[in-house]
mmCIF file of C-alpha atoms in Angstrom:
data_model
loop_
_atom_site.group_PDB
_atom_site.id
_atom_site.type_symbol
_atom_site.label_atom_id
_atom_site.label_comp_id
_atom_site.label_asym_id
_atom_site.label_seq_id
_atom_site.Cartn_x
_atom_site.Cartn_y
_atom_site.Cartn_z
ATOM 1 C CA MET A 1 24.266 -4.416 -103.207
ATOM 2 C CA ASP A 2 25.596 -7.928 -102.239
ATOM 3 C CA ILE A 3 29.079 -9.188 -102.148
ATOM 4 C CA GLN A 4 28.808 -11.161 -105.407
ATOM 5 C CA THR A 5 27.541 -8.127 -107.274
ATOM 6 C CA ALA A 6 30.421 -6.026 -105.892
ATOM 7 C CA LYS A 7 32.911 -8.595 -106.980
ATOM 8 C CA GLN A 8 31.646 -8.341 -110.666
ATOM 9 C CA ILE A 9 32.904 -4.767 -110.802
ATOM 10 C CA ARG A 10 36.398 -4.340 -112.376
ATOM 11 C CA ILE A 11 38.671 -2.972 -109.680
ATOM 12 C CA ALA A 12 40.329 -0.792 -112.525
ATOM 13 C CA ASP A 13 36.985 0.802 -113.243
ATOM 14 C CA PHE A 14 36.423 1.300 -109.555
ATOM 15 C CA LEU A 15 39.659 3.075 -109.131
ATOM 16 C CA TYR A 16 39.100 5.103 -112.160
ATOM 17 C CA SER A 17 35.719 6.332 -110.758
ATOM 18 C CA LEU A 18 37.761 7.540 -107.698
ATOM 19 C CA GLY A 19 40.259 9.357 -109.952
ATOM 20 C CA TYR A 20 43.089 6.853 -110.070
ATOM 21 C CA SER A 21 44.554 5.815 -113.485
ATOM 22 C CA PRO A 22 47.378 3.250 -114.046
ATOM 23 C CA VAL A 23 50.891 4.466 -114.885
ATOM 24 C CA LYS A 24 51.798 1.340 -116.972
ATOM 25 C CA GLN A 25 50.729 -1.996 -118.248
ATOM 26 C CA GLN A 26 52.677 -5.207 -118.312
ATOM 27 C CA GLY A 27 50.712 -8.010 -119.954
ATOM 28 C CA ILE A 28 47.517 -8.524 -117.929
ATOM 29 C CA ASN A 29 48.892 -6.480 -115.015
ATOM 30 C CA LEU A 30 48.110 -2.548 -114.550
ATOM 31 C CA TRP A 31 50.532 -0.661 -112.283
ATOM 32 C CA TYR A 32 49.475 2.373 -110.236
ATOM 33 C CA LYS A 33 50.854 4.775 -107.739
ATOM 34 C CA SER A 34 49.136 3.385 -104.778
ATOM 35 C CA PRO A 35 45.791 4.927 -103.786
ATOM 36 C CA LEU A 36 46.575 4.035 -100.169
ATOM 37 C CA ARG A 37 49.396 6.317 -99.538
ATOM 38 C CA GLU A 38 51.851 8.854 -101.310
ATOM 39 C CA GLU A 39 54.610 7.382 -103.415
ATOM 40 C CA THR A 40 56.654 8.277 -106.403
ATOM 41 C CA GLU A 41 57.062 4.871 -108.051
ATOM 42 C CA PRO A 42 54.232 2.620 -108.854
ATOM 43 C CA SER A 43 53.984 -0.394 -106.463
ATOM 44 C CA PHE A 44 50.236 -1.158 -106.588
ATOM 45 C CA LYS A 45 49.244 -3.892 -109.154
ATOM 46 C CA ILE A 46 45.996 -5.032 -110.618
ATOM 47 C CA ASN A 47 45.692 -8.467 -112.212
ATOM 48 C CA THR A 48 42.932 -7.803 -114.762
ATOM 49 C CA GLU A 49 42.286 -11.558 -115.484
ATOM 50 C CA ARG A 50 41.696 -12.392 -111.777
ATOM 51 C CA ASN A 51 40.452 -8.868 -111.020
ATOM 52 C CA GLN A 52 42.743 -8.906 -107.902
ATOM 53 C CA TRP A 53 44.934 -6.096 -106.471
ATOM 54 C CA TYR A 54 48.138 -6.366 -104.520
ATOM 55 C CA ASP A 55 50.151 -3.461 -102.831
ATOM 56 C CA PHE A 56 53.807 -4.430 -102.630
ATOM 57 C CA ALA A 57 54.623 -1.779 -100.116
ATOM 58 C CA ILE A 58 52.269 -3.027 -97.465
ATOM 59 C CA GLY A 59 52.304 -6.584 -98.630
ATOM 60 C CA LYS A 60 48.482 -6.856 -98.893
ATOM 61 C CA GLY A 61 45.957 -7.532 -101.591
ATOM 62 C CA GLY A 62 42.755 -9.149 -102.696
ATOM 63 C CA ASN A 63 39.345 -8.496 -104.206
ATOM 64 C CA ILE A 64 37.205 -5.187 -104.388
ATOM 65 C CA ILE A 65 35.987 -5.729 -100.826
ATOM 66 C CA ALA A 66 39.557 -6.039 -99.454
ATOM 67 C CA LEU A 67 40.435 -2.866 -101.338
ATOM 68 C CA ALA A 68 37.433 -0.931 -99.997
ATOM 69 C CA GLN A 69 38.519 -2.138 -96.438
ATOM 70 C CA GLU A 70 41.791 -0.363 -96.894
ATOM 71 C CA LEU A 71 40.333 2.785 -98.648
ATOM 72 C CA TYR A 72 37.553 3.347 -96.018
ATOM 73 C CA CYS A 73 39.436 1.983 -93.020
ATOM 74 C CA SER A 74 36.757 -0.368 -91.955
ATOM 75 C CA ASP A 75 36.135 -4.219 -91.924
ATOM 76 C CA TYR A 76 32.306 -3.865 -91.587
ATOM 77 C CA VAL A 77 31.112 -5.332 -94.896
ATOM 78 C CA PRO A 78 27.700 -3.736 -95.106
ATOM 79 C CA TYR A 79 29.319 -0.414 -94.744
ATOM 80 C CA LEU A 80 31.934 -1.349 -97.446
ATOM 81 C CA LEU A 81 29.108 -2.576 -99.877
ATOM 82 C CA GLN A 82 27.258 0.753 -99.152
ATOM 83 C CA LYS A 83 30.317 2.795 -100.165
ATOM 84 C CA ILE A 84 30.803 0.707 -103.310
ATOM 85 C CA GLU A 85 27.160 1.053 -104.215
ATOM 86 C CA GLU A 86 27.298 4.851 -103.764
ATOM 87 C CA GLN A 87 30.237 4.952 -106.263
ATOM 88 C CA THR A 88 28.424 2.731 -108.700
ATOM 89 C CA PRO A 89 26.744 5.551 -110.811
ATOM 90 C CA ARG A 90 30.301 6.845 -111.507
ATOM 91 C CA ILE A 91 31.796 3.518 -112.373
ATOM 92 C CA ARG A 92 31.972 3.097 -116.157
ATOM 93 C CA PRO A 93 33.810 0.318 -118.201
ATOM 94 C CA VAL A 94 37.175 2.042 -119.438
ATOM 95 C CA SER A 95 40.177 0.827 -121.285
ATOM 96 C CA PHE A 96 43.695 2.123 -120.884
ATOM 97 C CA SER A 97 46.237 2.641 -123.794
ATOM 98 C CA PHE A 98 49.875 2.995 -123.273
ATOM 99 C CA GLY A 99 52.872 3.581 -125.523
ATOM 100 C CA ARG A 100 54.882 0.471 -126.539
ATOM 101 C CA GLN A 101 57.154 -0.451 -123.706
ATOM 102 C CA SER A 102 59.785 -3.002 -123.539
ATOM 103 C CA PHE A 103 60.227 -4.858 -120.254
ATOM 104 C CA SER A 104 62.799 -7.527 -121.502
ATOM 105 C CA GLU A 105 65.891 -5.257 -121.396
ATOM 106 C CA PRO A 106 67.605 -5.103 -117.989
ATOM 107 C CA SER A 107 66.964 -1.821 -116.150
ATOM 108 C CA PHE A 108 70.598 -1.270 -115.261
ATOM 109 C CA GLN A 109 73.484 -1.724 -117.662
ATOM 110 C CA GLN A 110 77.246 -1.286 -117.455
ATOM 111 C CA LEU A 111 77.021 -1.290 -113.607
ATOM 112 C CA ASP A 112 80.090 -0.349 -111.642
ATOM 113 C CA ILE A 113 80.124 -0.160 -107.931
ATOM 114 C CA VAL A 114 82.867 2.112 -106.533
ATOM 115 C CA PRO A 115 83.690 3.887 -103.144
ATOM 116 C CA LEU A 116 81.259 6.705 -102.336
ATOM 117 C CA VAL A 117 83.105 9.939 -103.306
ATOM 118 C CA SER A 118 80.794 11.882 -105.580
ATOM 119 C CA PRO A 119 80.506 15.602 -104.197
ATOM 120 C CA ALA A 120 76.930 15.709 -105.580
ATOM 121 C CA LEU A 121 75.868 12.518 -103.660
ATOM 122 C CA LEU A 122 77.675 13.626 -100.486
ATOM 123 C CA ALA A 123 76.021 17.071 -100.766
ATOM 124 C CA TYR A 124 72.565 15.290 -101.080
ATOM 125 C CA LEU A 125 73.301 13.340 -98.002
ATOM 126 C CA GLN A 126 74.318 16.456 -96.006
ATOM 127 C CA GLU A 127 70.963 17.993 -97.022
ATOM 128 C CA ARG A 128 69.263 15.031 -95.386
ATOM 129 C CA GLY A 129 71.215 15.556 -92.235
ATOM 130 C CA ILE A 130 73.433 12.461 -92.739
ATOM 131 C CA ASN A 131 76.936 12.293 -91.509
ATOM 132 C CA THR A 132 78.989 11.789 -94.670
ATOM 133 C CA ALA A 133 81.802 9.842 -92.993
ATOM 134 C CA LEU A 134 79.306 7.362 -91.710
ATOM 135 C CA ALA A 135 77.687 7.139 -95.184
ATOM 136 C CA LYS A 136 81.124 6.476 -96.839
ATOM 137 C CA ARG A 137 81.590 3.529 -94.348
ATOM 138 C CA GLU A 138 78.058 2.091 -95.009
ATOM 139 C CA CYS A 139 77.417 2.787 -98.587
ATOM 140 C CA ARG A 140 78.937 2.542 -102.056
ATOM 141 C CA GLU A 141 78.449 4.529 -105.238
ATOM 142 C CA ALA A 142 76.858 2.905 -108.292
ATOM 143 C CA HIS A 143 77.488 4.012 -111.914
ATOM 144 C CA PHE A 144 75.046 2.568 -114.506
ATOM 145 C CA ILE A 145 73.088 3.163 -117.751
ATOM 146 C CA ASN A 146 69.294 3.209 -117.578
ATOM 147 C CA ASN A 147 67.318 3.683 -120.684
ATOM 148 C CA GLY A 148 70.281 4.796 -122.641
ATOM 149 C CA LYS A 149 71.288 7.538 -119.997
ATOM 150 C CA ARG A 150 74.042 7.352 -117.667
ATOM 151 C CA TYR A 151 73.464 7.842 -113.925
ATOM 152 C CA PHE A 152 75.261 7.616 -110.610
ATOM 153 C CA ALA A 153 73.646 7.014 -107.142
ATOM 154 C CA ILE A 154 74.270 6.040 -103.749
ATOM 155 C CA ALA A 155 74.188 2.269 -103.332
ATOM 156 C CA PHE A 156 73.415 0.409 -100.041
ATOM 157 C CA PRO A 157 74.197 -3.409 -100.252
ATOM 158 C CA ASN A 158 71.787 -6.242 -99.208
ATOM 159 C CA ILE A 159 72.493 -9.752 -98.123
ATOM 160 C CA SER A 160 71.927 -11.262 -101.609
ATOM 161 C CA GLY A 161 74.259 -8.977 -103.687
ATOM 162 C CA GLY A 162 71.775 -6.410 -104.758
ATOM 163 C CA TYR A 163 71.729 -2.767 -103.960
ATOM 164 C CA GLU A 164 69.220 -0.091 -102.868
ATOM 165 C CA ILE A 165 70.184 2.880 -104.956
ATOM 166 C CA ARG A 166 69.135 6.675 -104.549
ATOM 167 C CA ASN A 167 70.171 10.062 -105.636
ATOM 168 C CA ARG A 168 68.353 13.360 -105.429
ATOM 169 C CA TYR A 169 66.058 12.366 -108.349
ATOM 170 C CA PHE A 170 65.893 8.697 -108.401
ATOM 171 C CA LYS A 171 65.094 5.837 -106.011
ATOM 172 C CA GLY A 172 65.249 2.054 -107.121
ATOM 173 C CA CYS A 173 66.864 -1.298 -106.582
ATOM 174 C CA ILE A 174 69.481 -3.278 -108.354
ATOM 175 C CA ALA A 175 68.060 -6.784 -108.101
ATOM 176 C CA PRO A 176 67.838 -8.989 -106.220
ATOM 177 C CA LYS A 177 65.604 -7.145 -103.849
ATOM 178 C CA GLU A 178 66.499 -8.297 -100.171
ATOM 179 C CA ILE A 179 66.973 -7.229 -96.594
ATOM 180 C CA SER A 180 70.376 -5.769 -95.397
ATOM 181 C CA ARG A 181 71.803 -7.104 -92.164
ATOM 182 C CA ILE A 182 74.817 -5.518 -90.215
ATOM 183 C CA ARG A 183 76.146 -7.958 -87.680
ATOM 184 C CA GLN A 184 78.803 -7.138 -85.257
ATOM 185 C CA SER A 185 81.975 -9.149 -84.798
ATOM 186 C CA GLY A 186 82.568 -11.153 -81.566
ATOM 187 C CA GLU A 187 79.922 -12.552 -79.316
ATOM 188 C CA PRO A 188 76.395 -12.671 -80.834
ATOM 189 C CA ARG A 189 74.344 -9.652 -79.861
ATOM 190 C CA SER A 190 71.122 -9.942 -78.071
ATOM 191 C CA ALA A 191 69.395 -6.866 -79.545
ATOM 192 C CA CYS A 192 68.587 -5.875 -83.162
ATOM 193 C CA TYR A 193 67.482 -2.453 -84.455
ATOM 194 C CA VAL A 194 65.285 -2.674 -87.403
ATOM 195 C CA PHE A 195 64.654 0.106 -90.000
ATOM 196 C CA GLU A 196 62.389 0.346 -93.146
ATOM 197 C CA GLY A 197 65.077 1.985 -95.400
ATOM 198 C CA PHE A 198 68.799 2.773 -95.355
ATOM 199 C CA MET A 199 68.279 6.466 -94.924
ATOM 200 C CA ASP A 200 66.558 5.918 -91.656
ATOM 201 C CA TYR A 201 69.489 3.608 -90.592
ATOM 202 C CA LEU A 202 72.044 6.252 -91.547
ATOM 203 C CA SER A 203 69.943 8.784 -89.639
ATOM 204 C CA PHE A 204 70.092 6.670 -86.461
ATOM 205 C CA LEU A 205 73.786 6.339 -86.675
ATOM 206 C CA THR A 206 74.118 10.133 -87.187
ATOM 207 C CA LEU A 207 71.866 10.846 -84.314
ATOM 208 C CA ARG A 208 73.796 8.510 -82.050
ATOM 209 C CA LEU A 209 77.104 10.011 -83.129
ATOM 210 C CA GLU A 210 76.045 13.470 -82.356
ATOM 211 C CA SER A 211 74.610 12.584 -78.981
ATOM 212 C CA CYS A 212 77.931 10.916 -77.822
ATOM 213 C CA PRO A 213 80.695 11.535 -80.371
ATOM 214 C CA GLN A 214 83.552 9.830 -78.370
ATOM 215 C CA TYR A 215 81.521 6.779 -77.532
ATOM 216 C CA PRO A 216 78.637 6.217 -79.984
ATOM 217 C CA ASP A 217 78.295 2.593 -79.271
ATOM 218 C CA PHE A 218 77.531 1.447 -82.690
ATOM 219 C CA ASP A 219 78.455 -2.129 -81.985
ATOM 220 C CA ARG A 220 76.241 -2.661 -78.859
ATOM 221 C CA GLN A 221 73.649 -4.276 -81.249
ATOM 222 C CA ASP A 222 73.090 -5.630 -84.742
ATOM 223 C CA TYR A 223 71.132 -3.772 -87.388
ATOM 224 C CA MET A 224 68.588 -4.816 -90.067
ATOM 225 C CA VAL A 225 67.189 -2.783 -92.882
ATOM 226 C CA LEU A 226 64.200 -4.102 -94.633
ATOM 227 C CA ASN A 227 64.697 -1.983 -97.786
ATOM 228 C CA SER A 228 60.816 -2.182 -98.098
ATOM 229 C CA VAL A 229 58.072 -3.215 -95.761
ATOM 230 C CA THR A 230 57.278 -5.918 -98.152
ATOM 231 C CA ASN A 231 60.446 -7.747 -97.071
ATOM 232 C CA VAL A 232 59.275 -7.991 -93.392
ATOM 233 C CA SER A 233 58.490 -11.782 -94.014
ATOM 234 C CA LYS A 234 62.141 -12.247 -94.985
ATOM 235 C CA ALA A 235 63.268 -10.590 -91.727
ATOM 236 C CA LEU A 236 61.229 -12.747 -89.364
ATOM 237 C CA TYR A 237 63.445 -15.846 -89.403
ATOM 238 C CA PRO A 238 66.785 -13.965 -88.598
ATOM 239 C CA LEU A 239 64.951 -11.917 -86.037
ATOM 240 C CA GLY A 240 64.290 -14.880 -84.122
ATOM 241 C CA SER A 241 67.903 -14.991 -82.756
ATOM 242 C CA TYR A 242 67.523 -11.869 -80.764
ATOM 243 C CA GLU A 243 65.890 -11.363 -77.453
ATOM 244 C CA ARG A 244 65.119 -7.697 -77.988
ATOM 245 C CA ILE A 245 63.940 -6.194 -81.262
ATOM 246 C CA HIS A 246 63.660 -2.403 -81.736
ATOM 247 C CA CYS A 247 61.602 -1.228 -84.620
ATOM 248 C CA PHE A 248 62.161 2.183 -86.315
ATOM 249 C CA PHE A 249 59.411 2.079 -88.852
ATOM 250 C CA ASP A 250 57.539 4.915 -90.670
ATOM 251 C CA ASN A 251 54.666 6.601 -88.762
ATOM 252 C CA ASP A 252 52.105 5.382 -91.417
ATOM 253 C CA ARG A 253 49.947 2.403 -92.049
ATOM 254 C CA ALA A 254 52.600 0.371 -93.739
ATOM 255 C CA GLY A 255 54.906 0.831 -90.847
ATOM 256 C CA MET A 256 52.241 -0.086 -88.293
ATOM 257 C CA GLU A 257 51.509 -3.354 -90.396
ATOM 258 C CA ALA A 258 55.180 -4.257 -90.457
ATOM 259 C CA LEU A 259 55.344 -3.955 -86.703
ATOM 260 C CA ARG A 260 52.148 -5.893 -86.304
ATOM 261 C CA GLN A 261 53.678 -8.821 -88.234
ATOM 262 C CA ILE A 262 56.765 -8.915 -86.126
ATOM 263 C CA ARG A 263 54.756 -8.775 -82.932
ATOM 264 C CA LYS A 264 52.443 -11.504 -84.190
ATOM 265 C CA GLU A 265 55.378 -13.738 -84.877
ATOM 266 C CA TYR A 266 57.392 -13.162 -81.618
ATOM 267 C CA ASN A 267 55.376 -10.985 -79.096
ATOM 268 C CA SER A 268 55.108 -13.907 -76.548
ATOM 269 C CA THR A 269 58.807 -14.816 -76.700
ATOM 270 C CA ARG A 270 60.712 -11.606 -77.477
ATOM 271 C CA TYR A 271 60.708 -7.848 -76.390
ATOM 272 C CA ILE A 272 59.476 -5.920 -79.401
ATOM 273 C CA ARG A 273 59.801 -2.118 -79.045
ATOM 274 C CA ASP A 274 57.941 0.373 -81.186
ATOM 275 C CA ALA A 275 60.512 3.254 -81.309
ATOM 276 C CA SER A 276 58.425 5.460 -83.572
ATOM 277 C CA HIS A 277 57.466 7.578 -80.596
ATOM 278 C CA ILE A 278 60.832 9.143 -80.589
ATOM 279 C CA TYR A 279 60.127 10.789 -83.797
ATOM 280 C CA SER A 280 56.251 11.268 -83.261
ATOM 281 C CA GLY A 281 54.938 14.029 -85.632
ATOM 282 C CA CYS A 282 57.398 13.028 -88.375
ATOM 283 C CA LYS A 283 57.040 10.681 -91.160
ATOM 284 C CA ASP A 284 60.100 8.885 -90.360
ATOM 285 C CA LEU A 285 63.562 9.039 -88.512
ATOM 286 C CA ASN A 286 65.146 10.933 -91.379
ATOM 287 C CA GLU A 287 62.592 13.615 -91.237
ATOM 288 C CA TYR A 288 63.173 13.986 -87.538
ATOM 289 C CA LEU A 289 66.914 14.133 -88.111
ATOM 290 C CA GLN A 290 66.403 16.996 -90.664
ATOM 291 C CA LYS A 291 64.222 18.885 -88.344
ATOM 292 C CA GLN A 292 66.900 18.579 -85.531
ATOM 293 C CA THR A 293 69.526 19.710 -87.908
ATOM 294 C CA ALA A 294 67.576 22.771 -89.043
ATOM 295 C CA THR A 295 66.927 23.644 -85.449
ATOM 296 C CA LYS A 296 70.625 23.533 -84.473
ATOM 297 C CA LYS A 297 71.606 25.647 -87.541
ATOM 298 C CA GLN A 298 69.064 28.247 -86.702
ATOM 299 C CA ALA A 299 70.355 28.193 -83.001
ATOM 300 C CA GLN A 300 73.917 28.618 -84.231
ATOM 301 C CA SER A 301 72.861 31.465 -86.582
ATOM 302 C CA ILE A 302 71.347 33.314 -83.661
ATOM 303 C CA ARG A 303 74.379 32.800 -81.497
ATOM 304 C CA LEU A 304 76.699 34.255 -84.132
ATOM 305 C CA LYS A 305 74.448 37.288 -84.787
ATOM 306 C CA THR A 306 74.013 38.137 -81.029
ATOM 307 C CA PRO A 307 76.766 40.424 -79.577
ATOM 308 C CA PRO A 308 78.650 38.605 -76.720
ATOM 309 C CA ASN A 309 78.280 39.721 -73.096
ATOM 310 C CA LYS A 310 74.923 41.421 -73.905
ATOM 311 C CA PRO A 311 71.706 40.609 -72.065
ATOM 312 C CA GLY A 312 70.301 37.423 -73.788
ATOM 313 C CA GLY A 313 73.501 36.897 -75.722
ATOM 314 C CA PHE A 314 75.599 33.735 -75.964
ATOM 315 C CA ARG A 315 79.337 33.370 -75.392
ATOM 316 C CA LEU A 316 81.094 31.713 -78.334
#
């Protein structure tokens, strides 16, 4: 098989042969839960007219060869063509049908942003190890109607007036989608700590507070939250004002790609630190925090159950 022959294969048919079907259709676009990673909301799009794909979470796309490069973790074209050819017997033209969907109505109606006070939302944050006092300071609470149903969720503001929203069952964005930037008052800071999502940002603040509750040093540097690795290009210009950039990205391909883009832009003129080694073995900083919290609770439980002044016991 040569390159031109491979390009004649519809990407939708190729993915279907691999076991991936679209979740919905918008005009000429098919939307999938990405075949390149685990996700709950579809962010992988195929333009059926151009036969091109784009993954919004990693900011990459292209033709079927580019997709095979991501799927098989190789840039050796003969090998990629071989893998596509091996799949060819299972590739059959397919059509997808979806129920009638309306995309003209706004996703969020009767939006109301209030202080974060909901016991259910605070309990959810506690389950994820987040200090709720910090969360109340950094976040708000959104009340809205979506598809005729009323919801409430944690709301984290971005620089353009939009919000990242999340509760135990829902994760989304109130447009516009943008980065969030937390700048300290006074003299400009020389360092910026960068996070993929606001849960990781809140996890960092929680970990720092626990390590030094009297002097947490929150104001020693500025902070930036991408709110999606697809926003990394929007972060490049403001990051140029810092001498040191500390990146707390997920331990996955998308996180590594975001770090690579920042290094490509500033590696020769800025100190770029990959801080993901701190939570090596965990998907992200919040997972690391949750494991730390579980370990502490287990230790406290053992301490309470062990009689005092006995061999191996703990004094309260």
